[in-house]
XYZ file of C-alpha atoms in Angstrom:
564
model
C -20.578 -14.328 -7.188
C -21.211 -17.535 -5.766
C -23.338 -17.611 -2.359
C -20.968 -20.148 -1.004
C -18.198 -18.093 -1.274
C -19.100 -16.148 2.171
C -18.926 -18.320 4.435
C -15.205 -19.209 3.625
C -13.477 -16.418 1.090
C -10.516 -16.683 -0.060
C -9.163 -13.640 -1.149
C -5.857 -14.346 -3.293
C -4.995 -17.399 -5.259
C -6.947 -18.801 -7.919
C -10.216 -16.878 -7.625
C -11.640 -16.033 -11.078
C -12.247 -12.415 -12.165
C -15.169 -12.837 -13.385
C -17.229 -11.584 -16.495
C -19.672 -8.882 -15.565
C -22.280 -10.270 -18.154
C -21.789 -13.539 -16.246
C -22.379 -12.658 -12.773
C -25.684 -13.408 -11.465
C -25.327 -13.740 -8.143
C -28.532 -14.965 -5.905
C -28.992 -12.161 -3.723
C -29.467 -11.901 -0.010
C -30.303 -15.665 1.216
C -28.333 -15.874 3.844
C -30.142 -17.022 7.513
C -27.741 -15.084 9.395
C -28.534 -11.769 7.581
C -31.583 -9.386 7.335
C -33.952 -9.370 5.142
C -36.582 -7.407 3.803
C -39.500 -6.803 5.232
C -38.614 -9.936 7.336
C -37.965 -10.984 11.034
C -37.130 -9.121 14.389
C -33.954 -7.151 12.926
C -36.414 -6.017 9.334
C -37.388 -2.164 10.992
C -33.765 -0.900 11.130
C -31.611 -2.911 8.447
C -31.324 -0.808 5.611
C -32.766 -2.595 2.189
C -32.195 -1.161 -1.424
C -36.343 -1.158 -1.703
C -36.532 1.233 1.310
C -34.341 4.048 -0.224
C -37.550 6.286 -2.078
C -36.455 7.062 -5.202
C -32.958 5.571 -5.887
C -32.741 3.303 -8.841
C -29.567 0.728 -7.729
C -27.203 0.061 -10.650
C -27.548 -3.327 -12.835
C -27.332 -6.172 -12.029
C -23.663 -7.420 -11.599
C -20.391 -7.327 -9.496
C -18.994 -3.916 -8.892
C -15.691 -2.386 -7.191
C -17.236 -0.147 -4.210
C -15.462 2.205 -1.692
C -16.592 1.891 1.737
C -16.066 4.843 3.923
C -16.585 5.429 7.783
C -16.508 8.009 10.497
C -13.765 6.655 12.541
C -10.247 5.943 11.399
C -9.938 2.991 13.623
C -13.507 1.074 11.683
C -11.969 0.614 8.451
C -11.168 -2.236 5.273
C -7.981 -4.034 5.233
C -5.529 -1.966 4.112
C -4.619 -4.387 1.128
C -7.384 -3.403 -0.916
C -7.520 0.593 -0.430
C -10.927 1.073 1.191
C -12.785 -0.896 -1.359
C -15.293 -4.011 -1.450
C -17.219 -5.971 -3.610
C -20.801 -4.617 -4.589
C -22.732 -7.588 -5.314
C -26.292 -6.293 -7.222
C -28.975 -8.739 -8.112
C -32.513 -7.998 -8.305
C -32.547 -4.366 -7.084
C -30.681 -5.836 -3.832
C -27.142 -4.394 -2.906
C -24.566 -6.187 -0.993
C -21.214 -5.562 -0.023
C -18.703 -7.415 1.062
C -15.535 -6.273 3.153
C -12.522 -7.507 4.475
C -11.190 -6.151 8.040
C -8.006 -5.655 9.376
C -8.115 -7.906 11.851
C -10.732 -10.594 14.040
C -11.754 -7.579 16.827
C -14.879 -7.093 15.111
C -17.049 -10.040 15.883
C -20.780 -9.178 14.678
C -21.945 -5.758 12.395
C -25.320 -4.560 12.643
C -27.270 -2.758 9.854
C -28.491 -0.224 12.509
C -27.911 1.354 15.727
C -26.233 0.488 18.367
C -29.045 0.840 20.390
C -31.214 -1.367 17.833
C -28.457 -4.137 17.716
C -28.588 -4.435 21.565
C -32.470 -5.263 21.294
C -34.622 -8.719 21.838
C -34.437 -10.311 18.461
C -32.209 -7.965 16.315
C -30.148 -10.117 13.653
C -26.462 -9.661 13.491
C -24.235 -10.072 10.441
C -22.106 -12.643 10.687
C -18.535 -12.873 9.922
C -16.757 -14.788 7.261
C -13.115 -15.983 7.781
C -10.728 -14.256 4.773
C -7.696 -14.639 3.724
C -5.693 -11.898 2.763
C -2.587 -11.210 1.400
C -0.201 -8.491 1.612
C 2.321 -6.940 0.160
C 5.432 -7.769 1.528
C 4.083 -11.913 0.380
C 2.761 -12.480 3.756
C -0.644 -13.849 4.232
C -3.380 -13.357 7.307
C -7.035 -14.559 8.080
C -8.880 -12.246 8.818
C -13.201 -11.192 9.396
C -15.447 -10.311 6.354
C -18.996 -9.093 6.110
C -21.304 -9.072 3.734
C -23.657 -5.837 4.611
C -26.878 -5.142 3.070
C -26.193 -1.558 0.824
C -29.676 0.624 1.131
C -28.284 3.682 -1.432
C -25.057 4.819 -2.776
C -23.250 7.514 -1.966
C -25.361 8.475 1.452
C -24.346 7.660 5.065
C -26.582 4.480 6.518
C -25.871 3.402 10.254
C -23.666 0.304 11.031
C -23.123 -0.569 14.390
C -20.122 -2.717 15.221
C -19.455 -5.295 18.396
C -16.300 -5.751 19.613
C -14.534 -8.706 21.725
C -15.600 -7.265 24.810
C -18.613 -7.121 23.951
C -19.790 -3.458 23.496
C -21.313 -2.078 20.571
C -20.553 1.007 19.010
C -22.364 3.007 16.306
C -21.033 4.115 13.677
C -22.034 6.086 10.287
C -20.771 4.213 6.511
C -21.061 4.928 2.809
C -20.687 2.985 -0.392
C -20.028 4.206 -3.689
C -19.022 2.716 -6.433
C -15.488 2.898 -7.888
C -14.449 5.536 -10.477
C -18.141 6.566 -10.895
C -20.131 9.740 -9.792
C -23.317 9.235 -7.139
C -25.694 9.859 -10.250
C -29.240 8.372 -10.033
C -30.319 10.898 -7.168
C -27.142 10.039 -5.377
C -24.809 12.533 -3.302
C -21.770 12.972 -4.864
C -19.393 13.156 -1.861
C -18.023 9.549 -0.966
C -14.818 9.333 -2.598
C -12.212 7.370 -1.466
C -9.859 8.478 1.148
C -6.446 9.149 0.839
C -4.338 5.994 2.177
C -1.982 8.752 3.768
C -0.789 11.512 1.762
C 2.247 11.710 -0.452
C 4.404 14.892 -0.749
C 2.571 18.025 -1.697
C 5.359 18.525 -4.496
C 5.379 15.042 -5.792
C 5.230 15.915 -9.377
C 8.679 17.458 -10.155
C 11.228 15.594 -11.299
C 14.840 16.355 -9.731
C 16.005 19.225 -7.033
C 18.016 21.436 -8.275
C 21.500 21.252 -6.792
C 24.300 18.785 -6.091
C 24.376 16.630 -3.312
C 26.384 17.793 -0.506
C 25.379 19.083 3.145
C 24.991 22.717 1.851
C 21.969 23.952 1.327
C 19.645 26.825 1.829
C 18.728 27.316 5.866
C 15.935 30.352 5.398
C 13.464 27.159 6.318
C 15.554 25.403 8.579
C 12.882 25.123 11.784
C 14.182 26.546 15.176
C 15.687 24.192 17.708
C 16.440 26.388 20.466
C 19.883 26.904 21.894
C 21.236 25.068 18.630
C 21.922 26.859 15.603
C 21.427 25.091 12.302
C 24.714 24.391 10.118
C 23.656 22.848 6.504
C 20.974 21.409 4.494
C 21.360 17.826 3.115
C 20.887 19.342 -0.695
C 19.046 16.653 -2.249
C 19.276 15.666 -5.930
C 16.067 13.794 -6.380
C 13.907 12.646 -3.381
C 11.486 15.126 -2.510
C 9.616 13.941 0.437
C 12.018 14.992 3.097
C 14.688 17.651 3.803
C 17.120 16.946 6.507
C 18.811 20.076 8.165
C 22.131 19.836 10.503
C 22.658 21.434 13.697
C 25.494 22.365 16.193
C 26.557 19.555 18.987
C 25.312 16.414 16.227
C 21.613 17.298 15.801
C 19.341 16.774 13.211
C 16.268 17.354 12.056
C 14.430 15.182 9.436
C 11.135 16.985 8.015
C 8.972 14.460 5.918
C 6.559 16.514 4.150
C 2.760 16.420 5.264
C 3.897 13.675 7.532
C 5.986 14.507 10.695
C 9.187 16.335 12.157
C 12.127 14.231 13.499
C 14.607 15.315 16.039
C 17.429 13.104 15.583
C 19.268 13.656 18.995
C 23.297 12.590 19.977
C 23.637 9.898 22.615
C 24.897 11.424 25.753
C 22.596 15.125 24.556
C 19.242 16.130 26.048
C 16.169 17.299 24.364
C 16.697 20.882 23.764
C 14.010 22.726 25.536
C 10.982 24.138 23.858
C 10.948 21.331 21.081
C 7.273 20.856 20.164
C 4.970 18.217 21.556
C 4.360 17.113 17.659
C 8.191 16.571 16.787
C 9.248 13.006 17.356
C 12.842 12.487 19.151
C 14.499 10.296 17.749
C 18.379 8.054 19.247
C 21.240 8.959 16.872
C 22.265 6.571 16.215
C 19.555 3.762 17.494
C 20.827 0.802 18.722
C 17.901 -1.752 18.163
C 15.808 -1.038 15.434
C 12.173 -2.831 15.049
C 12.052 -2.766 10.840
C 8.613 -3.515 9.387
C 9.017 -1.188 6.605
C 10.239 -3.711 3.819
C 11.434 -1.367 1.119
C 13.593 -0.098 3.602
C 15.863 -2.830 4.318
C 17.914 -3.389 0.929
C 18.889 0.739 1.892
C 20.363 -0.002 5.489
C 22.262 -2.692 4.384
C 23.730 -0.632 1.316
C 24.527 1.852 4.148
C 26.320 -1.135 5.826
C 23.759 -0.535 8.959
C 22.380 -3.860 9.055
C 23.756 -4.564 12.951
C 21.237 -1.590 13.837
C 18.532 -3.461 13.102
C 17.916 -6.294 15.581
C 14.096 -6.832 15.271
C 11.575 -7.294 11.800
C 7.970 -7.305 10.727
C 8.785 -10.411 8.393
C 9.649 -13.360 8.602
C 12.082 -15.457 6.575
C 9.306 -16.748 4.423
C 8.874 -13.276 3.596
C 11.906 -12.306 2.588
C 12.821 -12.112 -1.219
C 16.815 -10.557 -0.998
C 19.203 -12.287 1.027
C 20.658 -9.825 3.489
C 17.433 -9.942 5.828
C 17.507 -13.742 5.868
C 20.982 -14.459 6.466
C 20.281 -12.927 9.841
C 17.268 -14.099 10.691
C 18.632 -17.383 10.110
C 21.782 -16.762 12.148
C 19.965 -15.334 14.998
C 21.217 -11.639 14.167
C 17.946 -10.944 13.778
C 14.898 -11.397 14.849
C 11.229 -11.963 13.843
C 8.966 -9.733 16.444
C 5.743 -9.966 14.614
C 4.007 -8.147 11.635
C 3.408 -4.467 11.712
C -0.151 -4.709 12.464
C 0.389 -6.872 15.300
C 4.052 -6.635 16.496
C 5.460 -8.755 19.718
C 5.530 -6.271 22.284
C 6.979 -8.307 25.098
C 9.593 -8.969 22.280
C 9.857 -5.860 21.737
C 10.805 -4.548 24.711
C 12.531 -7.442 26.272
C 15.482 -6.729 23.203
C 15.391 -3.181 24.026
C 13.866 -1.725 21.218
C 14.651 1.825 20.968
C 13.306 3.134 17.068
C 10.401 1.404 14.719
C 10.375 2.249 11.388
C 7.279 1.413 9.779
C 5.989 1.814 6.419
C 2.607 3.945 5.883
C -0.060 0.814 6.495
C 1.010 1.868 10.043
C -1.541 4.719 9.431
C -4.252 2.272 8.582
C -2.955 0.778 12.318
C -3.273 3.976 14.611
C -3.795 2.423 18.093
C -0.675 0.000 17.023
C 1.728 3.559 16.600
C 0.003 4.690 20.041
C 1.019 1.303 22.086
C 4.570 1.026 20.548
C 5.160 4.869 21.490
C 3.339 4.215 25.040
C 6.137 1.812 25.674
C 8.572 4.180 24.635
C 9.108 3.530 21.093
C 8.967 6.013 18.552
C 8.177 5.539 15.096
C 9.671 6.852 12.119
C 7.308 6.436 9.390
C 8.831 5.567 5.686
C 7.779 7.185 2.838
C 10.009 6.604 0.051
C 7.486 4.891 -2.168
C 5.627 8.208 -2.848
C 8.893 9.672 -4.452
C 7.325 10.419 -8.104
C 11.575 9.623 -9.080
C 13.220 5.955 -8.883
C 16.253 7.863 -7.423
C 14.505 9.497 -5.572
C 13.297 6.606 -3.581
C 16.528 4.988 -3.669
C 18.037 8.977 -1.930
C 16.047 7.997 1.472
C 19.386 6.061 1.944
C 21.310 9.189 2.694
C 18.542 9.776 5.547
C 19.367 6.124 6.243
C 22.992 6.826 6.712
C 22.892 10.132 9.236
C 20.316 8.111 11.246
C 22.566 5.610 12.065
C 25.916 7.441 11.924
C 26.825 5.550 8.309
C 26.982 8.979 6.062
C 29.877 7.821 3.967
C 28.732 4.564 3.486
C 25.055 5.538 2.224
C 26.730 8.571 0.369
C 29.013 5.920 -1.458
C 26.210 3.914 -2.988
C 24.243 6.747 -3.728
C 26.372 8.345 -6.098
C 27.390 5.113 -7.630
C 23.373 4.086 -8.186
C 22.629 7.657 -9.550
C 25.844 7.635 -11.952
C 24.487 4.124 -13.607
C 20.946 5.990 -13.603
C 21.653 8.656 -15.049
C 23.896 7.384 -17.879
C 20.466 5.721 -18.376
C 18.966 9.344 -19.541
C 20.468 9.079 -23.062
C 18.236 5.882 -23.799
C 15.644 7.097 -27.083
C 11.717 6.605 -26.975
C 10.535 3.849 -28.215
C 6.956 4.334 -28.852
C 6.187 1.494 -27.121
C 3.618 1.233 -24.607
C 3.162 -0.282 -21.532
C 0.149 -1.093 -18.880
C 1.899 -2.439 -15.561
C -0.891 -3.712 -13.460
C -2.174 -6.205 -9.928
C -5.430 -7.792 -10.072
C -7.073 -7.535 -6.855
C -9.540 -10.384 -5.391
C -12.593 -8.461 -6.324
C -11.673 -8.111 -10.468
C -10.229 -4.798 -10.421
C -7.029 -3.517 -11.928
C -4.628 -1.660 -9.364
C -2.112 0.671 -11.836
C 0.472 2.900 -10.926
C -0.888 7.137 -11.451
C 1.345 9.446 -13.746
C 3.296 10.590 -10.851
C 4.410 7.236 -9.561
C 8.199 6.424 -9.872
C 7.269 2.875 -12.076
C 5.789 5.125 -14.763
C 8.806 7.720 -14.766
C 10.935 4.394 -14.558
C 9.111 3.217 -17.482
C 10.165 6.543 -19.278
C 13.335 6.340 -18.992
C 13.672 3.125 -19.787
C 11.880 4.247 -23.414
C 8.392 3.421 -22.973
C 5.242 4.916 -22.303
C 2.658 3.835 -19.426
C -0.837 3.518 -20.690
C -2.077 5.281 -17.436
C 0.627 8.761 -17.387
C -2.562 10.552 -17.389
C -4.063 9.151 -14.725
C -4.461 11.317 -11.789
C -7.066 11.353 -8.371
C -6.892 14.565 -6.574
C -9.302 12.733 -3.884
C -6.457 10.162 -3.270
C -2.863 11.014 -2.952
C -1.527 6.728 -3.438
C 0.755 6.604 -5.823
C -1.997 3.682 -7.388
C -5.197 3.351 -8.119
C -8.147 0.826 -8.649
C -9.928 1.123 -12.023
C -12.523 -1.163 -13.318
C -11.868 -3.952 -15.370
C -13.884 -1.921 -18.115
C -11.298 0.903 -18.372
C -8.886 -1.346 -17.997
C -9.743 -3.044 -20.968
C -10.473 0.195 -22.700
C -6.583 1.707 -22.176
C -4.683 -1.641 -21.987
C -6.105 -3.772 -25.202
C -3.938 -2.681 -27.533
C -0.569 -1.505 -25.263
C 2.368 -3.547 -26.975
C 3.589 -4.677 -22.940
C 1.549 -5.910 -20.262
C 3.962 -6.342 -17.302
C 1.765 -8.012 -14.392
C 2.978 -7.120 -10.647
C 3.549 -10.360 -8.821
C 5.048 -8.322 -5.989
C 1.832 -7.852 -4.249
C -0.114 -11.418 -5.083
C 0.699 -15.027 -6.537
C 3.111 -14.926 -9.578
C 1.700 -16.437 -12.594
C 3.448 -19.251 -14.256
C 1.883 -19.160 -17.837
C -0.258 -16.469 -19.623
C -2.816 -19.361 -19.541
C -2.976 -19.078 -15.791
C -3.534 -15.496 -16.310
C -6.144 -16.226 -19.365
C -7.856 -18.427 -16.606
C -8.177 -15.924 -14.573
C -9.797 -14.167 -16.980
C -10.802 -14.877 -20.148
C -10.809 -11.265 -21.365
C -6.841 -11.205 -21.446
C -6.887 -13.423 -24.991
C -8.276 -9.978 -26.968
C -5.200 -8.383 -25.591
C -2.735 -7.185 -28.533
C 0.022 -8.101 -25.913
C -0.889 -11.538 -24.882
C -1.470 -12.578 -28.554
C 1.906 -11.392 -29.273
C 3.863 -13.243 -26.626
C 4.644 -9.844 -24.882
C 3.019 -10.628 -21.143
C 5.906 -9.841 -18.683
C 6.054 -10.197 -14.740
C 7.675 -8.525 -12.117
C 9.058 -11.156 -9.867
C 8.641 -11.314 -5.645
C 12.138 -9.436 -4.992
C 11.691 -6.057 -7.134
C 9.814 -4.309 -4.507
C 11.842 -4.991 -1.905
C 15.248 -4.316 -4.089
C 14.966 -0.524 -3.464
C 18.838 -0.275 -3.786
C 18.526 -1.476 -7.766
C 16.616 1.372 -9.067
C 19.076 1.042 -12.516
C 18.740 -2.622 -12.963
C 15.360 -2.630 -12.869
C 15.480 0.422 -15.344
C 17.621 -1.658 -17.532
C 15.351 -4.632 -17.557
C 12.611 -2.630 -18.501
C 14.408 -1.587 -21.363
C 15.491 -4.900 -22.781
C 12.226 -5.811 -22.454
C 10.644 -2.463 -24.534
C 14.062 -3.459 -26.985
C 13.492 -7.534 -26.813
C 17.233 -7.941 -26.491
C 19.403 -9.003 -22.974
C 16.048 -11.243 -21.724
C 18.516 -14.084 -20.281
C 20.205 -11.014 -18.644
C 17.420 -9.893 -16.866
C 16.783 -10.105 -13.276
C 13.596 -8.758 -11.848
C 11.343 -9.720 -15.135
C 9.976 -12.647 -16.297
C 8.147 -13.305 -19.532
C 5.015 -15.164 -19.057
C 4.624 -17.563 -22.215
């Protein structure tokens, strides 16, 4: 990795992945940083030399977790906790990118050490980072000095008013154990947690508003009436109760108490239920995905207030009233207009789960008095099952029919889908991040079972991490290689970053991708920008997938693109 790079890093676009046998990067030269052995900040910075008896890793460019002991001290929450490992000449270097500008100096150290006569702070670099809904944000990096993997090291942090705070931080390297005398307890932390029964396929039962109530939780004075009986999604139940309320349970996630205009709070609800306007009036929508649903439920005039702008926007509903003033932009997720906020009135924000990456964002909005309804339909291991969180959708904002409608009509097209044969072809869907590594969808993701039914095979259905409950994960370009060389599909995922407009862009990239069986075979496929946020055309994309797998219907095709 080139030294120049850190001063001014650009994290998406056209940055190489680059060839681990190639990478000799130059090793800790900056002025700014500390150095071994070297000037007023030397006693406390922590150097790979000091650590007795660890042997560092080879030389070369690694994917690293970095892990703290505060939730609100974290990476940006486009790259999953990880950061470039940068190892040259027994020297270990991270780099990081933040959420946000709020940290302005690190310092290998205490706080206490930072704060004295001569200690050398790590400066920022200014990154660019891109997220998922196409939006892009500069934000602080840091390249910090890595004394031994897998152990806790002190890194003390100043703020923009000018405190600093100590903190504790590990490294370890990406889909390895500690090995070499290391501990063997820094994995990765969960992004936030998916449903504890994410692996089944469909609930049993038709869909209807009868259900079993043995579980149905107690809302005093108000005795419950039905259970929405769910047909696919398993990340929520919704339960019915006398005089209009409901109650939406998200699995490992919260309790909603949807509650009639004109009806109090029955007493004795629990301080960790969130209440909830039925129906809201003004909704604050930052949670992409979820968009396509309301309007299917025809409950777009609910929502007066998004996290993206019209740039951002891939399906046309959103932009149509943004343009016509029906909408309105009030600021990304992670750092939403408040004033705009509550000058419209805003009575519900439903956010996706970065908002858990955000916590002191989720505090402020429900400080004003805004609660927040947290969206987790992308951690349905079922397509339909995502596309279900509609019928939540629809009793939200008093819309039932409407939501139930398109339901049934998406799951009828989906299911005659069922009958479609194997095959035997396989596929590796994939995102390459700015560091080199591949992001791929686990075995329990609803792409893979998409994939399935479609008539293919994923290359990574057996890939599971207990230690992270994402419905992706980050593997090394190595094992990449390993399980994707010979797949007869690579389909790349320009949902997250820049589309591609040739496989020789992508060959660019990196050179690696000529040995793949796919690219030599003209069979490199991308997703284009509007399939993630298409949530309501769960079939079609099913469909595409299989004309694809088939190599028939390609001028048909809507949310794939073959790369040539």
């Amino acid at each position: 990795m080139r030294r120049d790079t850190w001063m001014k890093k650009t994290i998406y676009g056209i940055l190489p992945v680059l060839l681990l046998s190639l990478l000799l990067p130059t090793g800790c030269s900056r002025s700014k940083e500390t150095s071994c052995g070297t000037d007023a900040g030397a006693a406390s910075a922590p150097c790979a030399e000091h650590a007795v008896g660890f042997v560092p890793p080879d030389d070369g460019v690694y994917q690293a977790s970095f892990q703290t002991d505060s939730p609100m001290f974290h990476v940006n929450e486009a790259y999953h906790d990880m950061g470039e490992l940068t190892v040259s000449g027994g020297q270990m270097m991270l780099h990081i990118s933040l959420p946000s500008k709020n940290i302005v100096n690190l310092f290998p150290g205490t706080a206490e050490e930072a704060e004295k006569k001569g200690a050398t702070w790590l400066e920022p670099t200014v990154d660019t980072v891109r997220y998922p809904d196409g939006l892009t944000e500069e934000v602080y990096g840091f390249d910090i000095p890595v004394p031994k993997l897998g152990e806790q090291f002190p890194l003390a942090l100043l703020g923009k008013k000018g405190t600093w705070y100590a903190h504790m931080v590990s490294v370890q390297i990406a889909g390895e154990d500690s090995g070499r005398e290391q501990s063997t307890e820094s994995d990765p932390k969960a992004d936030s947690p998916a449903p504890a029964d994410s692996g089944k396929e469909a609930r049993t039962g038709e869909t209807g508003t009868k259900g079993d109530l043995t579980e149905a939780p107690e809302v005093a004075g108000q005795k419950p009436e039905s259970r929405l009986a769910l047909a696919y999604a398993s990340g929520f139940d919704l339960y019915r109760y006398q005089a209009g309320y409901d109650l939406i349970d998200v699995h490992d996630s919260a309790r909603y108490l949807l509650v009639p205009e004109g009806k109090e709070v029955p007493e004795g609800v629990p301080d960790s239920w969130v209440i909830l306007p039925k129906p809201p009036k003004k909704i604050y929508l930052a949670a992409t995905a979820a968009m396509s649903l309301f309007d299917r439920a025809g409950a777009m005039n609910r929502i007066r207030l998004t996290g993206t702008d019209v740039d951002g926007w891939y399906i046309e509903a959103p932009k149509r009233a943004l343009e016509t003033g029906k909408m309105l932009f009030a600021g990304r997720y992670s750092a939403p207009d408040f004033e705009r906020l509550t000058a419209e009135g805003c009575d519900l924000a439903i956010e996706s789960t970065m908002i858990l990456h955000k916590p002191e964002i989720k505090e402020m909005l429900e400080d004003l008095g805004i609660p927040v309804f947290i969206d987790r339909s992308s951690y349905e291991p079922h397509p339909l099952g995502r596309t279900e969180w509609v019928r939540l959708y629809g009793v939200l904002t008093g819309t039932e029919a409407a939501a139930e409608a398109f339901f049934q009509e998406e799951r009828k097209k989906m299911e005659a889908l069922s009958g479609i044969e194997a095959t035997g072809k396989t596929v590796a869907y994939f995102y390459l991040n700015a560091d080199g590594g591949a992001v791929v969808r686990k075995g329990t993701d609803y792409i893979t079972k998409m994939l399935e039914i479609a008539g293919g095979t994923s290359v990574f259905s057996d890939l599971r991490d207990e230690t992270s409950k994402n419905a992706t994960m980050t593997i090394s370009r190595e094992e990449f290689y390993q399980r994707a060389k010979d797949a007869d599909f690579l389909v790349y995922n320009a949902t997250i970053g820049a589309p591609f407009r040739s496989a020789k862009e992508l060959i660019a990239r990196d050179a690696l991708f000529r040995e793949f069986r796919a690219v030599r075979e003209g069979r490199l496929w991308q997703v284009k920008k509007d399939m993630y946020q298409s949530t309501d055309c769960i079939a079609e994309m099913t469909e595409d997938f299989h004309h694809m797998l088939t190599d028939e219907g390609e001028e048909n095709m809507r949310f794939l693109e073959r790369l040539k």
